[in-house]
PDB file of C-alpha atoms in Angstrom:
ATOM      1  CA  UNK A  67      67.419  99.543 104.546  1.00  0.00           C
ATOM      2  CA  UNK A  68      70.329 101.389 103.996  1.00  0.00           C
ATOM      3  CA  UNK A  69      71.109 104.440 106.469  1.00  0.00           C
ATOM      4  CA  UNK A  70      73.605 107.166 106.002  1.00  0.00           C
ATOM      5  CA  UNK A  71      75.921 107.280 109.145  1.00  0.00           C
ATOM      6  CA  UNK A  72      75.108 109.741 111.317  1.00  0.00           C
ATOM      7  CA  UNK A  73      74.708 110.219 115.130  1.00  0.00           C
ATOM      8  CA  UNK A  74      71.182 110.122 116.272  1.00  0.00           C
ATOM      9  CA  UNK A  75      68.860 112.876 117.771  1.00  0.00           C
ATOM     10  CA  UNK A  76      70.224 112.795 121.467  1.00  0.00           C
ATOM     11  CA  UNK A  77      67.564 110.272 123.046  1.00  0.00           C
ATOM     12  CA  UNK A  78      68.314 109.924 127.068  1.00  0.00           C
ATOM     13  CA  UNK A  79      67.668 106.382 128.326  1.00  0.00           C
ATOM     14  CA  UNK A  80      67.436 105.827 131.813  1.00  0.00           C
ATOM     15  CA  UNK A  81      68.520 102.907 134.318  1.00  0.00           C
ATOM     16  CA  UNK A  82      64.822 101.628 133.228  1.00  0.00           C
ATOM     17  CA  UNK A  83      65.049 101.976 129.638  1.00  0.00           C
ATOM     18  CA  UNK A  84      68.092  99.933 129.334  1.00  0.00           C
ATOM     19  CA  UNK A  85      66.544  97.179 131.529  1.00  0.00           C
ATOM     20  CA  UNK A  86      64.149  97.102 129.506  1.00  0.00           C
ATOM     21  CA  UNK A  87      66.160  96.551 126.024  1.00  0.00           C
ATOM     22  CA  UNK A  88      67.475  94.238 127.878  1.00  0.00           C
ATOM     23  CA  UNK A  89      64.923  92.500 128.524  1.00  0.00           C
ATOM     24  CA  UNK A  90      64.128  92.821 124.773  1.00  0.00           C
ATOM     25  CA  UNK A  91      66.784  91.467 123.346  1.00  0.00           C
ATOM     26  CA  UNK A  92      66.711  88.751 125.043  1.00  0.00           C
ATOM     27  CA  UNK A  93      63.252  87.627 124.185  1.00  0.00           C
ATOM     28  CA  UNK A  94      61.204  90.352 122.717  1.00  0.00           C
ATOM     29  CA  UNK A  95      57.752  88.355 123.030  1.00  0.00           C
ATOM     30  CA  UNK A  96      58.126  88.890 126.558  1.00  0.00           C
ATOM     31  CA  UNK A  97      54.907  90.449 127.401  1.00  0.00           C
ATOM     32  CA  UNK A  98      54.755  93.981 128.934  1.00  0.00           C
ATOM     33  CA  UNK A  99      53.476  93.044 132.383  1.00  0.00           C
ATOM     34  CA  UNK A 100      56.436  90.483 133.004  1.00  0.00           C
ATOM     35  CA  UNK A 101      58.801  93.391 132.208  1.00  0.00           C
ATOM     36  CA  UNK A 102      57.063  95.292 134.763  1.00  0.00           C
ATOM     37  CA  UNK A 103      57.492  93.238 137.203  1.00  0.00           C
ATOM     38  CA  UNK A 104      61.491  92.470 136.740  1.00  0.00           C
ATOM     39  CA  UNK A 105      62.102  96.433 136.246  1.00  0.00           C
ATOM     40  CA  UNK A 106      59.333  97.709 138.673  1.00  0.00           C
ATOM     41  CA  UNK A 107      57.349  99.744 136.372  1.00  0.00           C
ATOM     42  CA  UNK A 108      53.550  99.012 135.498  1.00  0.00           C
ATOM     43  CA  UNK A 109      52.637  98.091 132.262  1.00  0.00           C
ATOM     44  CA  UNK A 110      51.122 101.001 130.612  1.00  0.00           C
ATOM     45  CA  UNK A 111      54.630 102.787 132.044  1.00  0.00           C
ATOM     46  CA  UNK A 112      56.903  99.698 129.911  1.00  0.00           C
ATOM     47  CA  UNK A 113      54.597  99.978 127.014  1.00  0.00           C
ATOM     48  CA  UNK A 114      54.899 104.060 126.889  1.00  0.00           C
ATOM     49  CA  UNK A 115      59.086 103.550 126.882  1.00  0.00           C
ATOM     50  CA  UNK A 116      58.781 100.961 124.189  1.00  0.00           C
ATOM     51  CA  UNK A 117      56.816 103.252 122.240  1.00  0.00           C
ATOM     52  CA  UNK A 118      59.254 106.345 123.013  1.00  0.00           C
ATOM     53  CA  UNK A 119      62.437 103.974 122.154  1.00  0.00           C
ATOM     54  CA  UNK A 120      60.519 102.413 119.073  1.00  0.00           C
ATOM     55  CA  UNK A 121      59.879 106.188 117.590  1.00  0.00           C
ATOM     56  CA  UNK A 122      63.317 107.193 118.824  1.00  0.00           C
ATOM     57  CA  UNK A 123      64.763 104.578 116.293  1.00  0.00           C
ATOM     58  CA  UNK A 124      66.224 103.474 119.477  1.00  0.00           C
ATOM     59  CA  UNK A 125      64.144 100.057 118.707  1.00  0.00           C
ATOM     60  CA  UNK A 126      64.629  99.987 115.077  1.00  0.00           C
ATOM     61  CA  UNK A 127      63.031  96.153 114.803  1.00  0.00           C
ATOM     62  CA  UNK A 128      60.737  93.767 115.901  1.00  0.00           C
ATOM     63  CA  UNK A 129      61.955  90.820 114.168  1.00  0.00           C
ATOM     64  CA  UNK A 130      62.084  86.602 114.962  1.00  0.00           C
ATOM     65  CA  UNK A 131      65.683  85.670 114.598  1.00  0.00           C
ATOM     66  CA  UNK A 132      65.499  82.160 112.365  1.00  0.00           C
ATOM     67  CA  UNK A 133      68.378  79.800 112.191  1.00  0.00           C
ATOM     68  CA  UNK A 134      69.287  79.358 108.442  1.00  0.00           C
ATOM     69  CA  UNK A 135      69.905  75.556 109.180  1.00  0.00           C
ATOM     70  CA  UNK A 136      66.661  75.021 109.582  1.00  0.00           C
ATOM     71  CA  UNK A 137      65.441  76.449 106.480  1.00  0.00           C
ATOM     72  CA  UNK A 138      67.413  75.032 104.392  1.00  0.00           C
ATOM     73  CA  UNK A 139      70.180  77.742 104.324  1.00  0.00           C
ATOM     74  CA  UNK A 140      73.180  75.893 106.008  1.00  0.00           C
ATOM     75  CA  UNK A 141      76.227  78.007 104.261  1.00  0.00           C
ATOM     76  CA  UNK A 142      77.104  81.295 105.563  1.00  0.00           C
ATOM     77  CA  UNK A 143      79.675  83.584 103.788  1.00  0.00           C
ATOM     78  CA  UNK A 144      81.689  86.443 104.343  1.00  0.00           C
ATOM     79  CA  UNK A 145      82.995  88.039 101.316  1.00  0.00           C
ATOM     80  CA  UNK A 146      84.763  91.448 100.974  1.00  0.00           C
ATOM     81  CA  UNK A 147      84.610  93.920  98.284  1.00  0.00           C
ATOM     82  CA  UNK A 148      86.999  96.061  96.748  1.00  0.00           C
ATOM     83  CA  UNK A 149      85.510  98.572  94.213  1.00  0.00           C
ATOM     84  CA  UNK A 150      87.445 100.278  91.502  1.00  0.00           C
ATOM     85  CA  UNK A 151      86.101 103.650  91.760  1.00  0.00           C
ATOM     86  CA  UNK A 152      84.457 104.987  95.343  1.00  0.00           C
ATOM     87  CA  UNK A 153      82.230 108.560  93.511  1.00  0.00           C
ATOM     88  CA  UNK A 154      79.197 108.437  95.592  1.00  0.00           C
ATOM     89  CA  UNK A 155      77.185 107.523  93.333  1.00  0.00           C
ATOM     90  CA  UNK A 156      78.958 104.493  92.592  1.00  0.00           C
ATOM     91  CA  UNK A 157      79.115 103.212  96.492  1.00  0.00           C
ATOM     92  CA  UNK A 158      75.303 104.357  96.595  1.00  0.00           C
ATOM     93  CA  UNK A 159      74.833 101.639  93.704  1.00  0.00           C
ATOM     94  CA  UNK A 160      76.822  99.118  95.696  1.00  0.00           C
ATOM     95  CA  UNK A 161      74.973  99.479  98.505  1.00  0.00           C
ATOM     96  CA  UNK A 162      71.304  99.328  96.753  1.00  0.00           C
ATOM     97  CA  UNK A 163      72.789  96.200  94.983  1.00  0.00           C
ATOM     98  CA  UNK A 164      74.344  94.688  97.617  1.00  0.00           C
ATOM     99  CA  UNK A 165      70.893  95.573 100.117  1.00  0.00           C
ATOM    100  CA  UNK A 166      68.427  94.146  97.211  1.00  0.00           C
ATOM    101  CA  UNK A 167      69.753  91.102  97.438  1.00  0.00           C
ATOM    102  CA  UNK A 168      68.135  88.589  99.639  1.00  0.00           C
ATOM    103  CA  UNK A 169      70.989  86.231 100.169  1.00  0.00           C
ATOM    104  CA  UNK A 170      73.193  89.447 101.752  1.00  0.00           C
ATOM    105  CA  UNK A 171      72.367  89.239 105.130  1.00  0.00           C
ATOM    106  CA  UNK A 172      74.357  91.770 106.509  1.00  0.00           C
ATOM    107  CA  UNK A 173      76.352  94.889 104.364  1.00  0.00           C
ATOM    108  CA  UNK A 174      78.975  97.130 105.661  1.00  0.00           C
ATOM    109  CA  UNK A 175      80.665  99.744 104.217  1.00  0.00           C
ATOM    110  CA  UNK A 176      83.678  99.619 105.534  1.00  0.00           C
ATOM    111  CA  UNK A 177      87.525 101.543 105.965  1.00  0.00           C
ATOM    112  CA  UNK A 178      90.724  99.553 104.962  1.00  0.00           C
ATOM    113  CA  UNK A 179      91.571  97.759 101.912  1.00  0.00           C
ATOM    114  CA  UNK A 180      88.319  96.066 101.209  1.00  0.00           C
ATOM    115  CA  UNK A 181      85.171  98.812 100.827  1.00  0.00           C
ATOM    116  CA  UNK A 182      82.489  96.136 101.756  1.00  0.00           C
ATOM    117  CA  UNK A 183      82.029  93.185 103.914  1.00  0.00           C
ATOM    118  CA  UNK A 184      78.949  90.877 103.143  1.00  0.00           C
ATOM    119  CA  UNK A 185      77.651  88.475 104.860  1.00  0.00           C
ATOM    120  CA  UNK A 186      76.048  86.091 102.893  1.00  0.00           C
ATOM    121  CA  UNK A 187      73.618  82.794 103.770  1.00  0.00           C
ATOM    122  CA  UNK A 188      72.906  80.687 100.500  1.00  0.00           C
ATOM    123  CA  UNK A 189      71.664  76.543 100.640  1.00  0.00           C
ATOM    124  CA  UNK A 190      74.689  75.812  98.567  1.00  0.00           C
ATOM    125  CA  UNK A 191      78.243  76.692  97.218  1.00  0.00           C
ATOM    126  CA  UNK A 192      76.722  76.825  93.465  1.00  0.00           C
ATOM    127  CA  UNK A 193      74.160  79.284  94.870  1.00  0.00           C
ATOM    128  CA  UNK A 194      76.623  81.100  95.832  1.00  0.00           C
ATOM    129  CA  UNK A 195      78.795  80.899  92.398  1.00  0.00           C
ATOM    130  CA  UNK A 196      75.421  82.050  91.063  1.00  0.00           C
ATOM    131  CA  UNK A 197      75.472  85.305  93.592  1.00  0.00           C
ATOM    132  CA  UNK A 198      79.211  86.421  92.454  1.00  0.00           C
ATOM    133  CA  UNK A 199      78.233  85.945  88.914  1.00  0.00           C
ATOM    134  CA  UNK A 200      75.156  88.170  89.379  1.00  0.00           C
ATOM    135  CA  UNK A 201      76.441  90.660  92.382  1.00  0.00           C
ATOM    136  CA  UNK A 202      80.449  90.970  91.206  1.00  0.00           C
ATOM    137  CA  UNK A 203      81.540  89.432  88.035  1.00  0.00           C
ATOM    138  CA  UNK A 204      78.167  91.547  86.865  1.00  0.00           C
ATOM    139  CA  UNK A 205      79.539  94.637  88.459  1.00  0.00           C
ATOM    140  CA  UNK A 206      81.765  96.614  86.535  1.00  0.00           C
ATOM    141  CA  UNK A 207      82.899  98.592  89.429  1.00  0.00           C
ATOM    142  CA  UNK A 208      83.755  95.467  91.439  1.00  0.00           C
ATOM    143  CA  UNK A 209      87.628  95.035  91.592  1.00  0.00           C
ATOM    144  CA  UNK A 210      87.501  91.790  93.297  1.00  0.00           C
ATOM    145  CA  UNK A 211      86.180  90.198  95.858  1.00  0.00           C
ATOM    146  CA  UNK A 212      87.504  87.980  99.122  1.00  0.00           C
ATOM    147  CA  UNK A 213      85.310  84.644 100.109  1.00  0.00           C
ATOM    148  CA  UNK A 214      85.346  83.462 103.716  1.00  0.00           C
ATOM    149  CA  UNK A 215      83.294  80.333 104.571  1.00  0.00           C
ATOM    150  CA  UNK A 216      81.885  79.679 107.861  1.00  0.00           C
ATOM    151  CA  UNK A 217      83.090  76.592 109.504  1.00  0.00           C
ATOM    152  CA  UNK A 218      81.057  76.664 111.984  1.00  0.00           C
ATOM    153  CA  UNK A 219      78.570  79.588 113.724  1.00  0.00           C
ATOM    154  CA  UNK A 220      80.036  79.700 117.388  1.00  0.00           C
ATOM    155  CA  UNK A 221      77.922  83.117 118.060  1.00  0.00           C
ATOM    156  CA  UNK A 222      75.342  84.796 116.184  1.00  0.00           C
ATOM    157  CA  UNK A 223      73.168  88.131 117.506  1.00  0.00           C
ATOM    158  CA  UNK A 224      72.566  91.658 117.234  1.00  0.00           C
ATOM    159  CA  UNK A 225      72.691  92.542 121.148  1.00  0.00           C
ATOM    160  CA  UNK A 226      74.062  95.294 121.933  1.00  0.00           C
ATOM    161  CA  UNK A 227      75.880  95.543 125.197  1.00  0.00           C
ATOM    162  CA  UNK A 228      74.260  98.233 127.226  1.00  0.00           C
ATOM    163  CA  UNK A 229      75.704 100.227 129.525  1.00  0.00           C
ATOM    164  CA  UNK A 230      74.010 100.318 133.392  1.00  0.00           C
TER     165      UNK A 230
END
């Protein structure tokens, strides 16, 4: 889902809130009692913060996190992209292209010399020719493109640090 930067409704989270995301993102199966116990709320009181912090946006996922090894996804890529022309509605075509396609994992638009970074998972390297033929040598507005593959995955996640 693509989201136009902006700052967020002002949402106060409290010494409890964030040990509870914390608790989350760690292991978000981890059920509302246990929580409880570690943060010294009751239940119903964890469940009615997740709820707040899930309508907030400040929860924007409940997701399982899958290692792409192990389905048969073993190459990840980062590529950036430099477009010829950024009009808006050029970058907002980008970005639905880029976001429509399930091998981009991650998209950011970005400042500096490239305009996007991707990051890519595909099962192999002709999978990926296939992608740039289809998401950049297909793009008229593509100026060229950077490829960076992964070596190795020394740390993957979407925690954010939070502040106590």
């Amino acid at each position: 889902m693509a989201r136009t930067p902006s700052f967020p409704p002002s949402v106060t989270l409290d010494r409890f809130d964030l040990a509870i995301l914390a608790i989350l993102q760690r292991d978000n199966s981890t059920p509302q009692r246990v929580i409880g116990e570690a943060v010294n709320l009751s239940a119903p009181a964890v469940q009615r913060r997740i709820k707040r912090m899930e309508e907030a946006g400040v929860i924007s996922a409940n997701v399982a996190v899958i290692d792409p090894l192990h389905v048969g996804q073993p190459l990840t890529i980062f590529v950036e992209v430099e477009v010829i022309s950024e009009t808006a509605d050029l970058i907002d075509a980008a970005k639905r292209e880029f976001t429509a396609a399930p091998e981009v994992q991650q998209c950011y638009y970005v400042t500096g010399e490239a305009d996007f970074i991707l990051i890519i998972v595909v099962p192999t390297m002709g999978d990926y020719e296939a992608l740039t033929r289809r998401l950049f040598f297909g793009n008229n507005n593509v100026k060229r493109f950077r490829t960076f593959v992964a070596m190795d995955r020394v740390k993957v996640g979407l925690a954010v640090p939070l502040a106590r």
